[in-house]
Short mmCIF file of C-alpha atoms in Angstrom, two decimals:
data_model
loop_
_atom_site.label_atom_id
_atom_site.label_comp_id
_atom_site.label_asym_id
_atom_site.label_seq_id
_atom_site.Cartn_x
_atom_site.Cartn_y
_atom_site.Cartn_z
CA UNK A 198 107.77 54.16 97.76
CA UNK A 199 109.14 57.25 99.68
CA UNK A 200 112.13 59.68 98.90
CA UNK A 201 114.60 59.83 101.85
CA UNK A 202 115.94 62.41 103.39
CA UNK A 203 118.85 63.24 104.82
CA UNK A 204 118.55 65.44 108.39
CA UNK A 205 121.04 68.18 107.61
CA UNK A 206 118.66 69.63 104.56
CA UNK A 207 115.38 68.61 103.63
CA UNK A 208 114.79 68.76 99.92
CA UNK A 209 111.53 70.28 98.11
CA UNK A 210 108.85 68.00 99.69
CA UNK A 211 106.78 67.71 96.52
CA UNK A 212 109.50 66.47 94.30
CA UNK A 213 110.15 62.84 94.73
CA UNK A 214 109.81 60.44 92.20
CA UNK A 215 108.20 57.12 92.12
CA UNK A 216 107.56 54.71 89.62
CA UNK A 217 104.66 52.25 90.99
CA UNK A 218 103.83 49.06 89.38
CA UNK A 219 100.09 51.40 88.76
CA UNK A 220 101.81 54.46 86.77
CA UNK A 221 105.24 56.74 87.36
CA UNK A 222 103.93 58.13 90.49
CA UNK A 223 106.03 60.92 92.13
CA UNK A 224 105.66 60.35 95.53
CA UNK A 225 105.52 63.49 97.58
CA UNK A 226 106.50 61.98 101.44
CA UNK A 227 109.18 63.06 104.07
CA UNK A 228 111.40 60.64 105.71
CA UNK A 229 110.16 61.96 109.01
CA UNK A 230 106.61 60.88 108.28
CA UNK A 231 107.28 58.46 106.18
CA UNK A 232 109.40 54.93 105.39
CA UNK A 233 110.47 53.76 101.73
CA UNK A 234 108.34 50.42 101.89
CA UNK A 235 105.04 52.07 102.96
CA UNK A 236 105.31 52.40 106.79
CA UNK A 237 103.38 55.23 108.31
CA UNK A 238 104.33 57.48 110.94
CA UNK A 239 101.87 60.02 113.19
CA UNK A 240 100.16 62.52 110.92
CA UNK A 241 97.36 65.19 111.95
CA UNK A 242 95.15 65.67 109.29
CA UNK A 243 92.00 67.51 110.02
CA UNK A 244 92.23 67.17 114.19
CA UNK A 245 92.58 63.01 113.18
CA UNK A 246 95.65 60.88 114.37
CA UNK A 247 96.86 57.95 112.46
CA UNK A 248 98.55 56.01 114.20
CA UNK A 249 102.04 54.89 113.50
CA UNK A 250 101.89 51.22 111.41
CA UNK A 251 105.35 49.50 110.46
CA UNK A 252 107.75 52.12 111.26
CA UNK A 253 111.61 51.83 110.59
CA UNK A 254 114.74 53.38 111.27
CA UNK A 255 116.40 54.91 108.13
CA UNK A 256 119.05 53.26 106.10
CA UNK A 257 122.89 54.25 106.25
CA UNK A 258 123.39 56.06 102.63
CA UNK A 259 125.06 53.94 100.05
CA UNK A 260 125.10 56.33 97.38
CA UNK A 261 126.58 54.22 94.52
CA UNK A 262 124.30 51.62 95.06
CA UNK A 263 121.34 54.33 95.38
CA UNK A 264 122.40 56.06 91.67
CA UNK A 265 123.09 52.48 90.38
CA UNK A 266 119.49 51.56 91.38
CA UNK A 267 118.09 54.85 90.25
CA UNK A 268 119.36 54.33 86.00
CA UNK A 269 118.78 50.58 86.71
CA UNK A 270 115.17 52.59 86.98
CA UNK A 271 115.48 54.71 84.43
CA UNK A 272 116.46 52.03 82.17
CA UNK A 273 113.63 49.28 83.26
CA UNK A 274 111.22 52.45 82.79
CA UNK A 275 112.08 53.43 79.22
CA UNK A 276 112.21 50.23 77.89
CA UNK A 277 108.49 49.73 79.03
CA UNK A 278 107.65 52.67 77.75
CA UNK A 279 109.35 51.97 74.31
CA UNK A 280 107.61 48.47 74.39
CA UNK A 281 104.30 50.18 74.55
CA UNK A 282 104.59 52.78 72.37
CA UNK A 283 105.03 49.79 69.67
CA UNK A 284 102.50 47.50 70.92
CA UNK A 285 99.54 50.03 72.36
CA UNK A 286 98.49 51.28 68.64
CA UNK A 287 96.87 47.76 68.16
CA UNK A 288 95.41 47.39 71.19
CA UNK A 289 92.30 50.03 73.07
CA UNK A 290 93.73 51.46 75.43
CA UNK A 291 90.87 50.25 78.57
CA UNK A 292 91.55 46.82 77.22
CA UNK A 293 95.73 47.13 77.97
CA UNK A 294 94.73 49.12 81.62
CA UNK A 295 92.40 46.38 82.53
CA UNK A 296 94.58 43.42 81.94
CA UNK A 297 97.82 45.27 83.25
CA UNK A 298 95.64 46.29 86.67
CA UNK A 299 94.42 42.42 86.67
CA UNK A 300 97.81 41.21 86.76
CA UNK A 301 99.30 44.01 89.07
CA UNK A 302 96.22 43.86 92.08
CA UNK A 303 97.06 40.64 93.00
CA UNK A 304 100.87 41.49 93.48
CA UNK A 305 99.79 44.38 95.08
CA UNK A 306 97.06 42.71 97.46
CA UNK A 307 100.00 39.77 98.28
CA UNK A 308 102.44 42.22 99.47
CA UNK A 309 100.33 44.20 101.62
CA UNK A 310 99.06 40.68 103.08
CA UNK A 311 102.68 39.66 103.24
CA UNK A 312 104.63 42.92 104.46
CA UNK A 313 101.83 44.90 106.22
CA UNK A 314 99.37 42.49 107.48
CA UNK A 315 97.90 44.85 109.80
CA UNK A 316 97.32 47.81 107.46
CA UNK A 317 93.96 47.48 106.19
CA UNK A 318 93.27 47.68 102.54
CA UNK A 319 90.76 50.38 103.15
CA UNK A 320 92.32 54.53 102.75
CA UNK A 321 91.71 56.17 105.54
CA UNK A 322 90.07 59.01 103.30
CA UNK A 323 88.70 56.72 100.25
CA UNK A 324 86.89 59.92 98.48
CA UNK A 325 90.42 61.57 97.87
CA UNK A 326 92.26 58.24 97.28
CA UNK A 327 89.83 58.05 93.95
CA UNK A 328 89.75 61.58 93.17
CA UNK A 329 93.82 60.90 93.43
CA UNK A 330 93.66 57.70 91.48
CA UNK A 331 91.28 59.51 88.77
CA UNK A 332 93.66 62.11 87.73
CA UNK A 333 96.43 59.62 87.95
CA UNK A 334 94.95 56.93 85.35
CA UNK A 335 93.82 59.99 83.40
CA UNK A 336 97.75 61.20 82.88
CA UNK A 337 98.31 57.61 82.25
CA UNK A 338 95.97 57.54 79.30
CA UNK A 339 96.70 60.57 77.83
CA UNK A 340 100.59 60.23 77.98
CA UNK A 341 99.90 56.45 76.43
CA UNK A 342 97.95 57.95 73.77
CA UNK A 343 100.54 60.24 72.67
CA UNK A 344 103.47 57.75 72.62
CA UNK A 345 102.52 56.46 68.68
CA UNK A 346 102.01 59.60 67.36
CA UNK A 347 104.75 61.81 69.12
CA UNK A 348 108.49 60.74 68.83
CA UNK A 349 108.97 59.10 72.42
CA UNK A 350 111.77 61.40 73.38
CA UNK A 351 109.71 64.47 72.81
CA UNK A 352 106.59 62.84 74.63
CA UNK A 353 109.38 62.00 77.15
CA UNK A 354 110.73 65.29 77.55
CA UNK A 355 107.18 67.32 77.90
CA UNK A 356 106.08 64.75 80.13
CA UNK A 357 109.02 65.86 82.57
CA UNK A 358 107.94 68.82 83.30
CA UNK A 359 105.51 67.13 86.01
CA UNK A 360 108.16 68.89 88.68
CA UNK A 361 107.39 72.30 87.46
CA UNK A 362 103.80 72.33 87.49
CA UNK A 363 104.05 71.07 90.91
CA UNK A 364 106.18 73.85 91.99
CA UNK A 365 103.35 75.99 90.06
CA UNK A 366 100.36 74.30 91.81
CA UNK A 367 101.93 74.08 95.27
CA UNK A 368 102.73 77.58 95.42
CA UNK A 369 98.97 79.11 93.79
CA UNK A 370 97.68 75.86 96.23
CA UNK A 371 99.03 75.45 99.43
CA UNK A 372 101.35 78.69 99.64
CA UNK A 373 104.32 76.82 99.88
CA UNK A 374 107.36 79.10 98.88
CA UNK A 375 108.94 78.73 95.74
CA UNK A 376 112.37 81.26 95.99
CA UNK A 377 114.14 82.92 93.09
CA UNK A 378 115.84 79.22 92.35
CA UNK A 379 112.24 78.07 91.66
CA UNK A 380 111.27 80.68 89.64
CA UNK A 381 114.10 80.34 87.53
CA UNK A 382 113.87 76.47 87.29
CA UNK A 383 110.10 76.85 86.15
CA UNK A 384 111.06 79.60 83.45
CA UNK A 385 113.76 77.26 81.72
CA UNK A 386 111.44 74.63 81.91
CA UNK A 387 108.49 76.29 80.00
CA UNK A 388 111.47 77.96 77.35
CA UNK A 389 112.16 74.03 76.58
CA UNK A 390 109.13 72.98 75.91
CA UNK A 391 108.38 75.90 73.31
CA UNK A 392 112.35 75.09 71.65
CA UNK A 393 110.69 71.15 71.70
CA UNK A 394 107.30 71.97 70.12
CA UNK A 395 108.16 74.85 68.49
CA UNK A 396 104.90 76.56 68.50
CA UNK A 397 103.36 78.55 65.24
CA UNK A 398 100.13 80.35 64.91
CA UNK A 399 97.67 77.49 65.08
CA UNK A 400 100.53 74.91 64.20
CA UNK A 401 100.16 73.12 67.43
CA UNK A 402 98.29 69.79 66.77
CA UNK A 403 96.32 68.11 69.98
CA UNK A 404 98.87 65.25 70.00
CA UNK A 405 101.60 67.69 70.87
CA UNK A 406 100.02 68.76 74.02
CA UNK A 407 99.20 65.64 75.36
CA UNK A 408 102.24 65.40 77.13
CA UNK A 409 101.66 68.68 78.84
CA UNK A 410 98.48 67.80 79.63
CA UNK A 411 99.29 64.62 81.36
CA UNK A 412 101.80 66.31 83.41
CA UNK A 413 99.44 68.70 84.24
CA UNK A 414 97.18 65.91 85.79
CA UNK A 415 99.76 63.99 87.12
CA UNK A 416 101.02 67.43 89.04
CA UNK A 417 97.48 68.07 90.57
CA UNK A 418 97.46 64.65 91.83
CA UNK A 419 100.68 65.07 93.82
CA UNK A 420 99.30 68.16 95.01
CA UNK A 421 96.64 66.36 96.48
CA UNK A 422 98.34 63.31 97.64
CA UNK A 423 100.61 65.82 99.76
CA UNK A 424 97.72 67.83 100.93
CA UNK A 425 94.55 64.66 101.33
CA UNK A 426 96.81 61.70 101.27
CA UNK A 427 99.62 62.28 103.24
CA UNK A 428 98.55 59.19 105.49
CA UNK A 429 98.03 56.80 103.41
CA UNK A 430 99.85 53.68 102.86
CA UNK A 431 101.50 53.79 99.53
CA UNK A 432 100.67 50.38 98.83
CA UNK A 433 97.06 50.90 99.10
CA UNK A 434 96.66 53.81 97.38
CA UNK A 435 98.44 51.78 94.69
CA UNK A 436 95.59 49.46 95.44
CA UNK A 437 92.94 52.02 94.96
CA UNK A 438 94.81 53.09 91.41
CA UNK A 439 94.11 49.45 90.24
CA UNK A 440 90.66 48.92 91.24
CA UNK A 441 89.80 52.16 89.47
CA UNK A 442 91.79 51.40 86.32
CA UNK A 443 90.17 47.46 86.37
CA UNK A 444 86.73 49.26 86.64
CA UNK A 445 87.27 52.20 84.44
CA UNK A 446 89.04 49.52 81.55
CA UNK A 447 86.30 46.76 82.01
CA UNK A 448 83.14 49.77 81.54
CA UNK A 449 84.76 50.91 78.88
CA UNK A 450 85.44 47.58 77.58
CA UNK A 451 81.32 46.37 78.41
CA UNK A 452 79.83 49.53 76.93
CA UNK A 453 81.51 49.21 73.84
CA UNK A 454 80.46 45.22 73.02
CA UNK A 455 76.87 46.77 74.22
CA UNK A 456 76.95 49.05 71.58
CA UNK A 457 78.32 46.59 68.79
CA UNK A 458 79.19 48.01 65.52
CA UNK A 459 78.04 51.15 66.64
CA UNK A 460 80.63 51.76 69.14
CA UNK A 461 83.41 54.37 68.37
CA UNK A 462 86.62 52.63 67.84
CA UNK A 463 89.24 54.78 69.10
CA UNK A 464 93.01 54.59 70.91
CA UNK A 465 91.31 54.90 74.37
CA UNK A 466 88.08 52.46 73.12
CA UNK A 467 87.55 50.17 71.30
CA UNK A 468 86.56 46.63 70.43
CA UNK A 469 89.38 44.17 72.62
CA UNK A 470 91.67 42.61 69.77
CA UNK A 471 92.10 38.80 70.28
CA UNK A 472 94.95 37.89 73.13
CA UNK A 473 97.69 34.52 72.00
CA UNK A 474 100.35 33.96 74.53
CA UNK A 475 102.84 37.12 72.67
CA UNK A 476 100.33 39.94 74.27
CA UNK A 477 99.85 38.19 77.50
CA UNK A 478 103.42 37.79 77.71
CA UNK A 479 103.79 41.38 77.11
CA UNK A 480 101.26 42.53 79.73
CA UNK A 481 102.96 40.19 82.55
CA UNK A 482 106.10 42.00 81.18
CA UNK A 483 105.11 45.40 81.57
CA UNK A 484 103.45 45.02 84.77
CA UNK A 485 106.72 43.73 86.49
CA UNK A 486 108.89 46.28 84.54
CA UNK A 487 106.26 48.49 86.55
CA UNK A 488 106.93 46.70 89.86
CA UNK A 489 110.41 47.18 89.12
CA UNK A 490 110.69 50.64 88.72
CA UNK A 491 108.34 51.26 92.25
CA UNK A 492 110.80 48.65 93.76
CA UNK A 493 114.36 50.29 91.99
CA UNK A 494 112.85 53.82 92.75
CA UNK A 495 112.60 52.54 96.82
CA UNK A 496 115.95 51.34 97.22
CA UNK A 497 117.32 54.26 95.30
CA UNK A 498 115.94 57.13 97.46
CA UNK A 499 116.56 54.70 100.92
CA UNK A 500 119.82 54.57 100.42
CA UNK A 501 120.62 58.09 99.06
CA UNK A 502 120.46 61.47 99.62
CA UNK A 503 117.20 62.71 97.31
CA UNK A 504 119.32 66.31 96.21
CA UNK A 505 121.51 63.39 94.17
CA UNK A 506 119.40 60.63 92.84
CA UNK A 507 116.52 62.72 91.76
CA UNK A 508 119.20 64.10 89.77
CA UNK A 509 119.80 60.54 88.27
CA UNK A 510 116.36 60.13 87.84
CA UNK A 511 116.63 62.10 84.68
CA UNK A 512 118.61 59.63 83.06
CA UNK A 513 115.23 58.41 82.10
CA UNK A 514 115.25 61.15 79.56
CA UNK A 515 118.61 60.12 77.89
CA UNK A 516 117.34 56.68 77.81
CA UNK A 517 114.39 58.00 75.98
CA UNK A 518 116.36 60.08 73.67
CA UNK A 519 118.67 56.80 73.01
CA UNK A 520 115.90 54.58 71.97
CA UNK A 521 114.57 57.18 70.37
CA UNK A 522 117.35 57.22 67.92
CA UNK A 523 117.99 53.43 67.86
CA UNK A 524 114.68 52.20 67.80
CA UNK A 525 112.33 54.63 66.12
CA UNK A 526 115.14 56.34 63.87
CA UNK A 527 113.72 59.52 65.24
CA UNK A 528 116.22 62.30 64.50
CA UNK A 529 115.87 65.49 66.71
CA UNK A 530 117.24 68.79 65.35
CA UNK A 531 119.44 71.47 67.44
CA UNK A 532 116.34 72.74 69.25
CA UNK A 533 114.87 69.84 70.43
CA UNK A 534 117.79 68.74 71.83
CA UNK A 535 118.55 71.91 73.22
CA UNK A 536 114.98 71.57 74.83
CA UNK A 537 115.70 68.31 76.18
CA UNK A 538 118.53 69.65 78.17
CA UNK A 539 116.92 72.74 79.03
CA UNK A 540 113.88 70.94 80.58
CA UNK A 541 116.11 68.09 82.34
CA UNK A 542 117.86 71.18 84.14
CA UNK A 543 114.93 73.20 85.03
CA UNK A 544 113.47 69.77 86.56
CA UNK A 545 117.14 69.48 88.59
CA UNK A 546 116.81 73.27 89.81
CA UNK A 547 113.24 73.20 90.59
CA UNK A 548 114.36 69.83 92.50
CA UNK A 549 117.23 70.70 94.60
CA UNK A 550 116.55 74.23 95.17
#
């Protein structure tokens, strides 16, 4: 899934956002290289050409339909996340990303067969498609573990600092210029996340950071998709996320029935709790909730102007903050929601500037 771009003024090209049916996955591509449904224009990478597969004109913006599709998004998003902050407590945490990744790899596999029959299902660079993929399921976990012991607006809101770190990392990386705007945007950002976790001397508990960390990850991945996978067809590096995540979830799963009653039982391992038709129905739920997102995300940055929906993509946040309240009873004090704001604007500045 790509951002689009409109000619007049290209936005910060590490900023986009994309849910895939593998993980939220900020996608990091410019119209000019790139099309929304995976096409790939000419690239030079290292004195290599690709060459061009599947490339379309750009849409004619439809900016209603584009923010309509973007909190269609937002919503799909939260509720899956809501769903499995209930439901991933009881379950190890390699069991839910194998069977998830079992269930998405085919879709993925029949769409690239279906759309892009001549882009093979190999990377062009498959060392730093896995390297990518690695610190993209490791977000994943650690942002999963949080959700049951965090109150999912909080987890939500740290987690959304993923545009700031990226800012951080692609100026200290790649020397890409961040302006006074940046600067700014990344300084509010941090000052929410201290009014949200409201830091004492050694009051901080691991759970807290998770969050953080996770965006941290997730930030260093986009770094490197924009610098080592700039190429690559979305699709199958989606691909390459899945296969990981199916190998990853099933060791896991193998080393832990090897080592019997032994065997650590833990959020991220554990022995695999028995499956009736409720949890399957929930994994084929949550892996098309993913789809839809990647899908909603598309259409939403096709068909408008990125400076404006990645400003709707925030409404994630007060989604989170809703069910927060309505599902969980959470109740956040002045601060945090002070935070929350705080952090949703730095993300917008840091965005658009």
């Amino acid at each position: 899934m790509i951002m689009s771009f409109t000619p007049s003024k290209a936005p910060h090209p590490l900023s986009c956002r994309c849910h895939c049916a593998i993980a939220r996955t900020k996608c990091p591509y410019n119209q000019n290289c790139w099309n929304v449904l995976g096409s790939v224009a000419s690239a030079r990478e290292g004195g290599d050409v690709k060459m061009s597969i599947s490339q379309t004109a750009p849409k004619a913006d439809r900016v209603g339909i584009a923010v309509a599709a973007m909190v269609f998004t937002g919503l799909t998003l939260s509720i899956a996340d809501a769903i499995i902050k209930v439901t991933i407590s009881a379950m190890p945490l390699s069991q839910f990303i194998f069977l998830r990744s079992c269930v998405t790899l085919p879709l993925l596999i029949s769409i690239l067969k279906w759309r892009f029959p001549q882009v093979s299902l190999r990377p062009a660079y498959p060392g730093w498609a896995i390297v990518r993929s690695s610190l993209l399921l490791s977000s994943l976990l650690i942002y999963y573990a949080s959700l049951p012991r965090l109150d999912f607006s909080i987890a939500a809101a740290v987690y959304y600092t993923i545009p700031l770190f990226i800012t951080l990392f692609a100026a200290f990386g790649i020397r890409e210029p961040v302006g006074v705007q940046g600067w700014i945007g990344v300084g509010l950002g941090f000052a929410g996340v201290l009014l949200m976790l409201k830091p004492q001397a050694g009051d901080v508990g691991i759970h807290a950071v998770m969050p953080l960390v996770s965006a941290i990850l997730y930030a260093l991945a986009m770094v490197l998709t924009r610098t080592k996978s700039r190429g690559e067809n979305p699709f199958v590096l989606a691909l390459i996320f899945n296969v990981i995540a199916i190998a990853l979830g099933g060791g896991a799963s193998l080393a832990t029935v090897m080592a019997g009653s032994e065997g650590a039982q833990s959020l991220f391992v554990g022995e695999w709790i028995p499956m009736g038709w409720t949890q399957w129905a929930l994994i084929g739920l949550l892996s098309m909730m993913m789809l839809i997102g990647s899908v909603g995300t598309a259409i939403a940055y096709q068909l408008g102007p990125s400076s404006i929906i990645s400003t709707w993509d925030f409404s994630y946040l007060a989604f989170a903050v809703l069910w927060g309240i309505v599902l969980f009873s959470e109740r956040l004090d002045a601060a945090s929601m002070l935070g929350i704001v705080v952090i949703a604007l730095a993300g917008i500045i840091v965005i658009r500037r």
